[in-house]
PDB file of N, CA and C in Angstrom:
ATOM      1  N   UNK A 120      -4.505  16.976   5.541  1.00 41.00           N
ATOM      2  CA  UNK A 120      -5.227  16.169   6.489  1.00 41.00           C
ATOM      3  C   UNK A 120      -4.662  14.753   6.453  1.00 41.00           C
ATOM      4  N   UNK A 121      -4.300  14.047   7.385  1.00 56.00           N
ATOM      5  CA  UNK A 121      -3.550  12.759   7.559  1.00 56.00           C
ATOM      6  C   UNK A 121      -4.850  11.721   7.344  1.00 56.00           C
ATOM      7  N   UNK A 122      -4.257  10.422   6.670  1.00 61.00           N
ATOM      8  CA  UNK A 122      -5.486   9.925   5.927  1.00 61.00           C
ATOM      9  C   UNK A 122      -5.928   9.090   7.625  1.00 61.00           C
ATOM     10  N   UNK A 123      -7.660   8.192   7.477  1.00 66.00           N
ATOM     11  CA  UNK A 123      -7.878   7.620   8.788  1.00 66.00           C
ATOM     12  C   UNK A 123      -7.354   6.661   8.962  1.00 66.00           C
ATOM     13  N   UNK A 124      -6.733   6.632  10.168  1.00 75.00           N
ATOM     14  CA  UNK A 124      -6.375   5.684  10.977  1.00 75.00           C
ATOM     15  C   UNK A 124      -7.751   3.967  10.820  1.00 75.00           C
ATOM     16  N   UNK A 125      -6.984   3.271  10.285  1.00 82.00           N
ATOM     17  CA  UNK A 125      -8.356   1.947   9.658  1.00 82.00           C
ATOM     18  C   UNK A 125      -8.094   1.156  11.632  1.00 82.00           C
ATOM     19  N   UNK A 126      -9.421   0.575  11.425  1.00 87.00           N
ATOM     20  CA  UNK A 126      -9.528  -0.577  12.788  1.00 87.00           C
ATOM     21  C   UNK A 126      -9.785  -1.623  12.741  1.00 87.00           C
ATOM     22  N   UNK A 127      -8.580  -2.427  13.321  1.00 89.00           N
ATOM     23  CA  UNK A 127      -8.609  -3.779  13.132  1.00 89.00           C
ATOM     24  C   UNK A 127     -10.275  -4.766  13.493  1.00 89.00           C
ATOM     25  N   UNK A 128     -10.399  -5.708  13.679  1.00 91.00           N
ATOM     26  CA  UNK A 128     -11.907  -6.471  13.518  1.00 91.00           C
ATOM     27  C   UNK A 128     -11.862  -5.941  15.193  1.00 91.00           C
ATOM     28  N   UNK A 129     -11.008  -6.501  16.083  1.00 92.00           N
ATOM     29  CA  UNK A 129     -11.684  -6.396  17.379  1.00 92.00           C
ATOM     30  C   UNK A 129     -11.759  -5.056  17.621  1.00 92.00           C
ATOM     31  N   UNK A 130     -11.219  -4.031  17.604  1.00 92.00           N
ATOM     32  CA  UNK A 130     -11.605  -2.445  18.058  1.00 92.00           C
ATOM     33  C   UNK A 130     -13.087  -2.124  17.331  1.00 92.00           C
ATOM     34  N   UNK A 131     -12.615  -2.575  16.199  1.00 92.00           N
ATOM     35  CA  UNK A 131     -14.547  -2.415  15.811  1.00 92.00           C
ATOM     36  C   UNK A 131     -15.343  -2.912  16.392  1.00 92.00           C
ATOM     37  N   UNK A 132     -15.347  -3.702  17.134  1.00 92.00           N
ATOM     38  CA  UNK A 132     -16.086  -4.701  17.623  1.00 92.00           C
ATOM     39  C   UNK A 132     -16.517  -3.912  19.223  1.00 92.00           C
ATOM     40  N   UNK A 133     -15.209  -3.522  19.672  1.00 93.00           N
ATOM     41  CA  UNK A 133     -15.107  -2.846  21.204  1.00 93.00           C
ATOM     42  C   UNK A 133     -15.960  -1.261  20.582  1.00 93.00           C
ATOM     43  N   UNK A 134     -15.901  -0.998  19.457  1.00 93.00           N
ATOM     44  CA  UNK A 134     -16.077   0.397  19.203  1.00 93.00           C
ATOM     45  C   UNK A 134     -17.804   0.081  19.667  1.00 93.00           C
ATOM     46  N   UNK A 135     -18.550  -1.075  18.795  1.00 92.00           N
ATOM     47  CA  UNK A 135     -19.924  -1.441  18.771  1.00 92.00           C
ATOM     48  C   UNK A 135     -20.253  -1.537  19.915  1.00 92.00           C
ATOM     49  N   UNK A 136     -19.270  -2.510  20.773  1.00 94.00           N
ATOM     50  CA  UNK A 136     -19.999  -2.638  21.883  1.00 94.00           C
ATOM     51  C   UNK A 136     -20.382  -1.627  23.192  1.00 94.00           C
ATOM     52  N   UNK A 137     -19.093  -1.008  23.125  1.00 94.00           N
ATOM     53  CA  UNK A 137     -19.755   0.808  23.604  1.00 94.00           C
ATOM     54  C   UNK A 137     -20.562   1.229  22.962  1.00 94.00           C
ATOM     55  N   UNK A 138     -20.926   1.458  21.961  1.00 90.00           N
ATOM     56  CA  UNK A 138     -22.383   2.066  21.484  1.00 90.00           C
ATOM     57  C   UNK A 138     -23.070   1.524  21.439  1.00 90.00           C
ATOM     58  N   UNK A 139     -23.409   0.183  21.740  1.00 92.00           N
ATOM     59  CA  UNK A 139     -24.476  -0.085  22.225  1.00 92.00           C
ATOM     60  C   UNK A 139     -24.723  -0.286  23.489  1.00 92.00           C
ATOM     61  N   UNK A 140     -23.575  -0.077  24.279  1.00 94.00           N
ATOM     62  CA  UNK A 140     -23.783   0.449  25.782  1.00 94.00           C
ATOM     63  C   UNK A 140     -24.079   1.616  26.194  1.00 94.00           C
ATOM     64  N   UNK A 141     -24.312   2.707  25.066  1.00 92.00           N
ATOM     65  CA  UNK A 141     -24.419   3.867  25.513  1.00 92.00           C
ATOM     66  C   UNK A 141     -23.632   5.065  25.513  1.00 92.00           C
ATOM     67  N   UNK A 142     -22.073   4.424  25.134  1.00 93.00           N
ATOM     68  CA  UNK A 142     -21.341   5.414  25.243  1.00 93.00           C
ATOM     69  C   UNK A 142     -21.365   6.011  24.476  1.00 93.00           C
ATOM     70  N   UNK A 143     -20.873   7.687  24.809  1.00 93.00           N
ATOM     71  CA  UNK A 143     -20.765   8.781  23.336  1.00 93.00           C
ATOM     72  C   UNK A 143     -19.662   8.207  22.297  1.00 93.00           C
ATOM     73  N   UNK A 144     -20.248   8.600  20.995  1.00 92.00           N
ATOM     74  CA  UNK A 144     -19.226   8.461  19.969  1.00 92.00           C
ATOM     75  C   UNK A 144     -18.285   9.418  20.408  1.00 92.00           C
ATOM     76  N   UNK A 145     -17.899  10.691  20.868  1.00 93.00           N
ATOM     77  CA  UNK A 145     -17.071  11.011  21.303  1.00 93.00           C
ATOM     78  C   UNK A 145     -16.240  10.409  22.415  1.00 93.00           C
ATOM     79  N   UNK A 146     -16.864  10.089  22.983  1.00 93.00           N
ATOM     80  CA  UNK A 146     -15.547   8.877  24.006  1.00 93.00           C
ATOM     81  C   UNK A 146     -15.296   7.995  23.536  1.00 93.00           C
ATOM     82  N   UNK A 147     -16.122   7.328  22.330  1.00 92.00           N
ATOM     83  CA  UNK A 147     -15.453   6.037  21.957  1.00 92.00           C
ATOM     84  C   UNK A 147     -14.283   6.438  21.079  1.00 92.00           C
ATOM     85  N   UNK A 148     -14.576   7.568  20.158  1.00 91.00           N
ATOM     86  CA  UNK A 148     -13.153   7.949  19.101  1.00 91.00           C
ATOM     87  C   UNK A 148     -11.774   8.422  20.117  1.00 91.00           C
ATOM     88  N   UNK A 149     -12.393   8.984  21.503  1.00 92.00           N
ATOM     89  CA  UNK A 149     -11.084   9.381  22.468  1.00 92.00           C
ATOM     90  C   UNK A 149     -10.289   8.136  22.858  1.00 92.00           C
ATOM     91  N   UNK A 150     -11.436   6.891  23.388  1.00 91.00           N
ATOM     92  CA  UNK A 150     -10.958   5.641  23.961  1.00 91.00           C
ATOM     93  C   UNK A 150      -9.539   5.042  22.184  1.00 91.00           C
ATOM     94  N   UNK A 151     -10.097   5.152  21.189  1.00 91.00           N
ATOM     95  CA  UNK A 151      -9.566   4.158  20.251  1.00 91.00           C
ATOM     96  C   UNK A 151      -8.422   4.878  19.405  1.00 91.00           C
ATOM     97  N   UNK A 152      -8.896   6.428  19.896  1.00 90.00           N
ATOM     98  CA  UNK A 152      -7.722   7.672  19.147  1.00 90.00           C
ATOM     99  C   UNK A 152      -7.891   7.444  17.852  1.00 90.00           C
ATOM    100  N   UNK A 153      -9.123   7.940  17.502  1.00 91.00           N
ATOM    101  CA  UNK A 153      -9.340   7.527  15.668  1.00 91.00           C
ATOM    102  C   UNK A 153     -10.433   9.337  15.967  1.00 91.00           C
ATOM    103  N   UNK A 154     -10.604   9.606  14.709  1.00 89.00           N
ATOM    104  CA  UNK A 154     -11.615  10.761  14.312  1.00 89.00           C
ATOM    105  C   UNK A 154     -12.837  10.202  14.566  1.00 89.00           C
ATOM    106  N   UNK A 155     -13.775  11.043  14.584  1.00 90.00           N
ATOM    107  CA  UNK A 155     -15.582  10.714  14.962  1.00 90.00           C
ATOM    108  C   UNK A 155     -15.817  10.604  13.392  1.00 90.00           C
ATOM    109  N   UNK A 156     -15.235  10.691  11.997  1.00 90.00           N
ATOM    110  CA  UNK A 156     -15.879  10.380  11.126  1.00 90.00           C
ATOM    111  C   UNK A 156     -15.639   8.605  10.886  1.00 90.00           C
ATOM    112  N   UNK A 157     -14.500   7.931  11.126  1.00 90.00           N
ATOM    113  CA  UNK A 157     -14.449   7.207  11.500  1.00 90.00           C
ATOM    114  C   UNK A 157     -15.008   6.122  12.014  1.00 90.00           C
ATOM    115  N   UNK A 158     -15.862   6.238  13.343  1.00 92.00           N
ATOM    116  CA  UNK A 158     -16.723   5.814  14.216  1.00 92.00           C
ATOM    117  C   UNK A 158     -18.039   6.134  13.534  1.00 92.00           C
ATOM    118  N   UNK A 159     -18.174   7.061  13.061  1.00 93.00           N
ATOM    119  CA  UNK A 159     -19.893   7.216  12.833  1.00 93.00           C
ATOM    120  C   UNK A 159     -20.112   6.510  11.683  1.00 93.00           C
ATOM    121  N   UNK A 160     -18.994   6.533  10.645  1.00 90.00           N
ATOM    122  CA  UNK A 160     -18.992   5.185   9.369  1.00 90.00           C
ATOM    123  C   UNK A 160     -19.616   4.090   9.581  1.00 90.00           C
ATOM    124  N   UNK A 161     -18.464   3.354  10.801  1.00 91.00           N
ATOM    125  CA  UNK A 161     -18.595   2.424  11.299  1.00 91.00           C
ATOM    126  C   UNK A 161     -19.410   2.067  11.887  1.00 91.00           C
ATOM    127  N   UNK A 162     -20.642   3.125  12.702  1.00 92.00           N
ATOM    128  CA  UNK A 162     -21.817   2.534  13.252  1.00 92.00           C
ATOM    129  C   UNK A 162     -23.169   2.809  12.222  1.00 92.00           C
ATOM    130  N   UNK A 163     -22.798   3.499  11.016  1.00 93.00           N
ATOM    131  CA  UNK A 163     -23.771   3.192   9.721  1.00 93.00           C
ATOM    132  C   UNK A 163     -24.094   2.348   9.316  1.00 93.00           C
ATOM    133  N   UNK A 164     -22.306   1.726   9.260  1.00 90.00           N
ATOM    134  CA  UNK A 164     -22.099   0.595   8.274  1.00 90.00           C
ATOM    135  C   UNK A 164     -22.913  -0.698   9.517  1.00 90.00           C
ATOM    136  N   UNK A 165     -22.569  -0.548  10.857  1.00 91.00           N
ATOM    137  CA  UNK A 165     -23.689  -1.273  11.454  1.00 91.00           C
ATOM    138  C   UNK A 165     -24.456  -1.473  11.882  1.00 91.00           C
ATOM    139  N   UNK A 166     -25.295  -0.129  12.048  1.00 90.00           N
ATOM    140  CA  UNK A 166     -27.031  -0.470  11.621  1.00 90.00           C
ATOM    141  C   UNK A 166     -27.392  -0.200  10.284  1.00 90.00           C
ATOM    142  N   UNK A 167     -26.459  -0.438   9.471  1.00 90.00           N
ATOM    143  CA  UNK A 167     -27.491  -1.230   7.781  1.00 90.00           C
ATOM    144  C   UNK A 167     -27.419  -2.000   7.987  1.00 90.00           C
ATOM    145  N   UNK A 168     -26.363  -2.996   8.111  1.00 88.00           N
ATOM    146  CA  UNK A 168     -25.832  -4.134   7.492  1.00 88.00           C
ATOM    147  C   UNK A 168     -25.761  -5.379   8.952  1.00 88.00           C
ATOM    148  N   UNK A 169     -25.510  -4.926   9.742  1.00 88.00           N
ATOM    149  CA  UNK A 169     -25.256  -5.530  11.046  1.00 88.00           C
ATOM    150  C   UNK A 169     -23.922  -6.250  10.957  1.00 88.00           C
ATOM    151  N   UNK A 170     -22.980  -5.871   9.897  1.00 86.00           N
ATOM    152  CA  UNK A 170     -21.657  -6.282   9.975  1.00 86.00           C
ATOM    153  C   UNK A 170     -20.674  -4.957   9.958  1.00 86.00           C
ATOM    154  N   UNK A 171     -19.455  -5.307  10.922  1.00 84.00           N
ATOM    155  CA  UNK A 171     -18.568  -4.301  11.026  1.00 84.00           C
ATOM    156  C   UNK A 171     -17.170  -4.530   9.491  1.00 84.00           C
ATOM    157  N   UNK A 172     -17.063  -5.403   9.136  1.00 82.00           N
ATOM    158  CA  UNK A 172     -16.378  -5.746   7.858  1.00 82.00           C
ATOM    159  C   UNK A 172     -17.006  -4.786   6.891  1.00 82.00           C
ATOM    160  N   UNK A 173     -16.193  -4.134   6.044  1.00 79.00           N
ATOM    161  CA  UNK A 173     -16.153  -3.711   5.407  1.00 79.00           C
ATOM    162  C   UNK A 173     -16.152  -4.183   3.722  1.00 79.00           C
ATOM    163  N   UNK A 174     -16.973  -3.859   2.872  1.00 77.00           N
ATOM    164  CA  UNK A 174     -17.342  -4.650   2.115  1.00 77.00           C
ATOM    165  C   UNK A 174     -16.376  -4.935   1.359  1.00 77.00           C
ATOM    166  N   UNK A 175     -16.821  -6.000  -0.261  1.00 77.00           N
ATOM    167  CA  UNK A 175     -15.417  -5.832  -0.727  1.00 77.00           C
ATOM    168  C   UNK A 175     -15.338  -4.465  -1.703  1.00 77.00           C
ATOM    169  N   UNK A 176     -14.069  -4.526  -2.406  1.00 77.00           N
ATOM    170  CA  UNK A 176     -13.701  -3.161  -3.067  1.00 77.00           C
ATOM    171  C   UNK A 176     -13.634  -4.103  -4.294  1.00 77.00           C
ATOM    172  N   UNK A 177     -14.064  -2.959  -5.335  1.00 84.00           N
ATOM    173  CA  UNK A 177     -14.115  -3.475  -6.818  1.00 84.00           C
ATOM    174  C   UNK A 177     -12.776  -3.649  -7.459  1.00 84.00           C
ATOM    175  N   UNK A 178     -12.251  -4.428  -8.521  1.00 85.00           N
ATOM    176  CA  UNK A 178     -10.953  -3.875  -8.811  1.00 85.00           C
ATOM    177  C   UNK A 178     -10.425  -5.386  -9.640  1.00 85.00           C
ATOM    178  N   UNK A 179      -9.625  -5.415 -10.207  1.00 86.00           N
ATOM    179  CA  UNK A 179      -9.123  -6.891 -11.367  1.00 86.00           C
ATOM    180  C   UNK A 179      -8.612  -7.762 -10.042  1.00 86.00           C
ATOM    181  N   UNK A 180      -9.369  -9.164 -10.218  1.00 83.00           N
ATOM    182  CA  UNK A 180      -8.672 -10.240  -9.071  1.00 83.00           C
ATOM    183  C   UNK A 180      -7.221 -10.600  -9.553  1.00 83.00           C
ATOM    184  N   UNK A 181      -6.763 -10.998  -8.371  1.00 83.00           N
ATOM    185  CA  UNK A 181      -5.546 -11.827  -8.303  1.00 83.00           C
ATOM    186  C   UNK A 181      -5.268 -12.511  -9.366  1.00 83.00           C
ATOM    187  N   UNK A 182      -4.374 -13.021 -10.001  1.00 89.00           N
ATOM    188  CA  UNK A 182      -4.240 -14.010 -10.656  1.00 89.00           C
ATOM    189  C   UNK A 182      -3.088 -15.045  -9.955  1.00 89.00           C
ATOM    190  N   UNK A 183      -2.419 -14.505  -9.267  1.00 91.00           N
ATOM    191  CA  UNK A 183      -1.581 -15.184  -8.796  1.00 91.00           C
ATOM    192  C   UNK A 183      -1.655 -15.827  -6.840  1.00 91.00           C
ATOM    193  N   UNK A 184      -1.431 -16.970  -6.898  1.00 92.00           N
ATOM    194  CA  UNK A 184      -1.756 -17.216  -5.235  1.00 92.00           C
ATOM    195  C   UNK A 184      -0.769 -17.052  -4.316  1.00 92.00           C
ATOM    196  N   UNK A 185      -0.860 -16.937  -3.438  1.00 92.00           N
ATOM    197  CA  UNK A 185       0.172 -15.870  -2.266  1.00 92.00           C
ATOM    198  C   UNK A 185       1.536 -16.911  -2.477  1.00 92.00           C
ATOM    199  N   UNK A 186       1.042 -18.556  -2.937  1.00 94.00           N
ATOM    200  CA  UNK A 186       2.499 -19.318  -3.319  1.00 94.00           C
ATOM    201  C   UNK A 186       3.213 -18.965  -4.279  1.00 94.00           C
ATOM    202  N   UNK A 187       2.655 -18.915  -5.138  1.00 94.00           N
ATOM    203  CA  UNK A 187       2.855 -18.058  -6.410  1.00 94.00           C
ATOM    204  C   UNK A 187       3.673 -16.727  -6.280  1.00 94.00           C
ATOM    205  N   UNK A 188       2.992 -16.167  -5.701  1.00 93.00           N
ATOM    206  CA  UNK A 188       3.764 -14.728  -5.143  1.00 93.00           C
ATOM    207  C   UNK A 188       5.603 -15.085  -4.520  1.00 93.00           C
ATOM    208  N   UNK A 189       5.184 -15.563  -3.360  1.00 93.00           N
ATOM    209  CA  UNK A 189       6.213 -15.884  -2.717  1.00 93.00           C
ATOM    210  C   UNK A 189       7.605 -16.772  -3.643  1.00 93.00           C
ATOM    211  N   UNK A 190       6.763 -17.360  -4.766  1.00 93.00           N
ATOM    212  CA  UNK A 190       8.257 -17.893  -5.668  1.00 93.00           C
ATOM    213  C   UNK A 190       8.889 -16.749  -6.413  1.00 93.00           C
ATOM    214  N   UNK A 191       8.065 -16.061  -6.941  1.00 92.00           N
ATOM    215  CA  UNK A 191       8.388 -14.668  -8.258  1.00 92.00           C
ATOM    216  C   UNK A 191       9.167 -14.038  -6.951  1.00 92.00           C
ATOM    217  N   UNK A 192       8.929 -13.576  -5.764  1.00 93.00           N
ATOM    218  CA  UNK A 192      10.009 -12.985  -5.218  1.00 93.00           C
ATOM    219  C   UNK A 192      11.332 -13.717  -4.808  1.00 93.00           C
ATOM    220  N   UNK A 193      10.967 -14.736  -4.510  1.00 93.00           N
ATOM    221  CA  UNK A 193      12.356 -16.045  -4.543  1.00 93.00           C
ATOM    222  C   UNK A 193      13.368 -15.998  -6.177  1.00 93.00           C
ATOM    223  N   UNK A 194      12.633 -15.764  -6.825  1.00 91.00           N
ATOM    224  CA  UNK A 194      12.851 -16.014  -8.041  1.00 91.00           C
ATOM    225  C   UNK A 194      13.695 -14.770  -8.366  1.00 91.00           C
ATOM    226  N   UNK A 195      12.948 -13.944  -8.053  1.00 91.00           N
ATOM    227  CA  UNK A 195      13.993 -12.459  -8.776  1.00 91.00           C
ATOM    228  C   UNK A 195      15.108 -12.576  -7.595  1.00 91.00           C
ATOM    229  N   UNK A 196      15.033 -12.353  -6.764  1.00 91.00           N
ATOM    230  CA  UNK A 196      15.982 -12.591  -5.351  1.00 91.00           C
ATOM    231  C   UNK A 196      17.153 -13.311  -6.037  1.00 91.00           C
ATOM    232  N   UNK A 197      17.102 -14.692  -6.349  1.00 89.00           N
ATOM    233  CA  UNK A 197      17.870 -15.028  -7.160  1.00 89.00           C
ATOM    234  C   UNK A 197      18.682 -14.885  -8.632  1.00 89.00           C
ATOM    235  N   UNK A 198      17.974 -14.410  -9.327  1.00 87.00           N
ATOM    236  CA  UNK A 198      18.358 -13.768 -10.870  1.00 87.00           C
ATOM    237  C   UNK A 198      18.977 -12.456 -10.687  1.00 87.00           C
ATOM    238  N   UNK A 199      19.021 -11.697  -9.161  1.00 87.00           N
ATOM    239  CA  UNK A 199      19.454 -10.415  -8.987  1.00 87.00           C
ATOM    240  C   UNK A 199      20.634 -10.920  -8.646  1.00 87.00           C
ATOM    241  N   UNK A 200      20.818 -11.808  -7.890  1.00 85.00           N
ATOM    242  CA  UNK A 200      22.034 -12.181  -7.050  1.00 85.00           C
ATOM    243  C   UNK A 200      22.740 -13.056  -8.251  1.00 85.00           C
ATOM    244  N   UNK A 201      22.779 -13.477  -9.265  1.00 83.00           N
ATOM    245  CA  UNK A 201      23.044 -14.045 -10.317  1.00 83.00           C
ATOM    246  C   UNK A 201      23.791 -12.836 -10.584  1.00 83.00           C
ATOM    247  N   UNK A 202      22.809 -12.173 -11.212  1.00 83.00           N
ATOM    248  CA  UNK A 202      23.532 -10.838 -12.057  1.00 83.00           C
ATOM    249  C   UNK A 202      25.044 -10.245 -11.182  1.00 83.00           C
ATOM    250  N   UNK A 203      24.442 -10.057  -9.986  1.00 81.00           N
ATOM    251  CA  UNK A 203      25.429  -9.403  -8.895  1.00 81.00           C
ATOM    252  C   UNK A 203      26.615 -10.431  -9.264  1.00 81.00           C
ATOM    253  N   UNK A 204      26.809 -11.351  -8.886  1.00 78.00           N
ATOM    254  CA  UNK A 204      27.807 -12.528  -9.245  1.00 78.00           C
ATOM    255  C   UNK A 204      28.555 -12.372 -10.562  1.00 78.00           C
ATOM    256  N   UNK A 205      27.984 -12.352 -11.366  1.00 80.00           N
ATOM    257  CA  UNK A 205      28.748 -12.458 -12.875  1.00 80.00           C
ATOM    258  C   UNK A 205      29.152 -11.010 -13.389  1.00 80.00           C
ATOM    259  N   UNK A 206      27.981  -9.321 -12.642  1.00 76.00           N
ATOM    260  CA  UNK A 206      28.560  -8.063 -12.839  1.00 76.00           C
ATOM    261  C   UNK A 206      30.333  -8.352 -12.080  1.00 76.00           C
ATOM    262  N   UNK A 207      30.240  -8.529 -11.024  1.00 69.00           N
ATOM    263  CA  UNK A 207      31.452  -8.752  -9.898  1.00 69.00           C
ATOM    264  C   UNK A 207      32.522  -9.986 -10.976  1.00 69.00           C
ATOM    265  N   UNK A 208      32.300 -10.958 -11.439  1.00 69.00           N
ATOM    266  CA  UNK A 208      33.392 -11.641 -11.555  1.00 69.00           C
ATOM    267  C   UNK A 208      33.924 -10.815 -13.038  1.00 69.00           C
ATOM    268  N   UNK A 209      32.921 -10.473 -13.947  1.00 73.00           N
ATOM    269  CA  UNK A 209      33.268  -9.614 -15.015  1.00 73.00           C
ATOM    270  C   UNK A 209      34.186  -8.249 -14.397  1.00 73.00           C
ATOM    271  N   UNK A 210      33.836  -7.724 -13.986  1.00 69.00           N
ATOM    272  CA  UNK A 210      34.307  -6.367 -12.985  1.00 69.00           C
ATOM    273  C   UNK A 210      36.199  -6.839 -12.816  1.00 69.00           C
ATOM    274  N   UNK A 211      36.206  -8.441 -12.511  1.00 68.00           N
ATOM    275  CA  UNK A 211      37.228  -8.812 -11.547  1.00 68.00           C
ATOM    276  C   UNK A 211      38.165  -9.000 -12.754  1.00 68.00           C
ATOM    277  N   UNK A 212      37.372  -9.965 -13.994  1.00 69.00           N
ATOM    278  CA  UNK A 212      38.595  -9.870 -15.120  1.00 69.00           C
ATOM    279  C   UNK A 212      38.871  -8.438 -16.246  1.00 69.00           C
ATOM    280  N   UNK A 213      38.034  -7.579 -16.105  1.00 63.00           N
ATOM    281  CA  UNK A 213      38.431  -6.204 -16.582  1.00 63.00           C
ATOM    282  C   UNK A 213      39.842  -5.508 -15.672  1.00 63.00           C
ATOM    283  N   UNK A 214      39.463  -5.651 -14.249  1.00 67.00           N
ATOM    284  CA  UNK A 214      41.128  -5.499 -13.327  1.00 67.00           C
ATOM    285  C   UNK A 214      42.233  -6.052 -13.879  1.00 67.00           C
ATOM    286  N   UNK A 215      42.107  -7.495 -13.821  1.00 67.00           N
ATOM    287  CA  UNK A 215      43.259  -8.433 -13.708  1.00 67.00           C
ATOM    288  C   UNK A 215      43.689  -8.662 -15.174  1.00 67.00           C
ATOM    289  N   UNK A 216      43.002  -8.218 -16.297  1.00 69.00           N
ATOM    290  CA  UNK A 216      43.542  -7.660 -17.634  1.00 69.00           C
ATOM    291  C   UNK A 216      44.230  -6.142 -17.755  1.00 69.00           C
ATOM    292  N   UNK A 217      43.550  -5.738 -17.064  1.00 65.00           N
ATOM    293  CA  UNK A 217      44.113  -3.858 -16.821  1.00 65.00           C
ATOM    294  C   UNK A 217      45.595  -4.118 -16.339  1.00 65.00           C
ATOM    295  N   UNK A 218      45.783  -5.118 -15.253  1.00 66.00           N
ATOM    296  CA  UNK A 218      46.906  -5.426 -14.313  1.00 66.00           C
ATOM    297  C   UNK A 218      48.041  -5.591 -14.860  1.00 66.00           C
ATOM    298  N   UNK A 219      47.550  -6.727 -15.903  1.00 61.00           N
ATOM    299  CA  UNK A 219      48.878  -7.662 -16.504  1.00 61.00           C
ATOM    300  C   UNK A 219      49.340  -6.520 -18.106  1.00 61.00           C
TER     301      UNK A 219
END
């Protein structure tokens, strides 16, 4: 079974506002091309709660901030391309000793 198709804030939003216009959950899952389990979640989750967001998920926070992030990949990016550099110039004097 292919996992569900998730919906961005505004389709949820378009999903609500057909059902509360009346329309079938079956035309609304045809209109958005998602499954009816999907949609019927989604209109649980908003008549409990009266929000279409989805709550949060449990799990160890971040420690690092998306700047943070973005250097450690700058960072290896560079120490790879380092390596690449000095495998290659090593590479070049193993030849040019083989040569002579």
């Amino acid at each position: 079974m292919p996992p569900r198709r998730k919906l961005n804030e505004f389709e949820k939003g378009r999903a609500v506002a057909w059902f509360q216009d009346d329309v079938p959950k079956r035309e609304v899952t045809r209109r958005l091309h998602v499954s009816i389990s999907v949609i019927v979640r989604l209109i649980q989750r908003f008549t409990a709660t009266g929000r279409v967001q989805e709550r949060r998920r449990p799990g160890r926070p971040k420690k690092t901030t998306p700047r943070e992030d973005r250097l450690i990949e700058r960072l290896a990016f560079f120490l790879y391309f380092i390596w690449c550099l000095t495998s290659f110039s090593t590479i070049q004097g193993y030849i040019a000793t083989a040569n002579d």
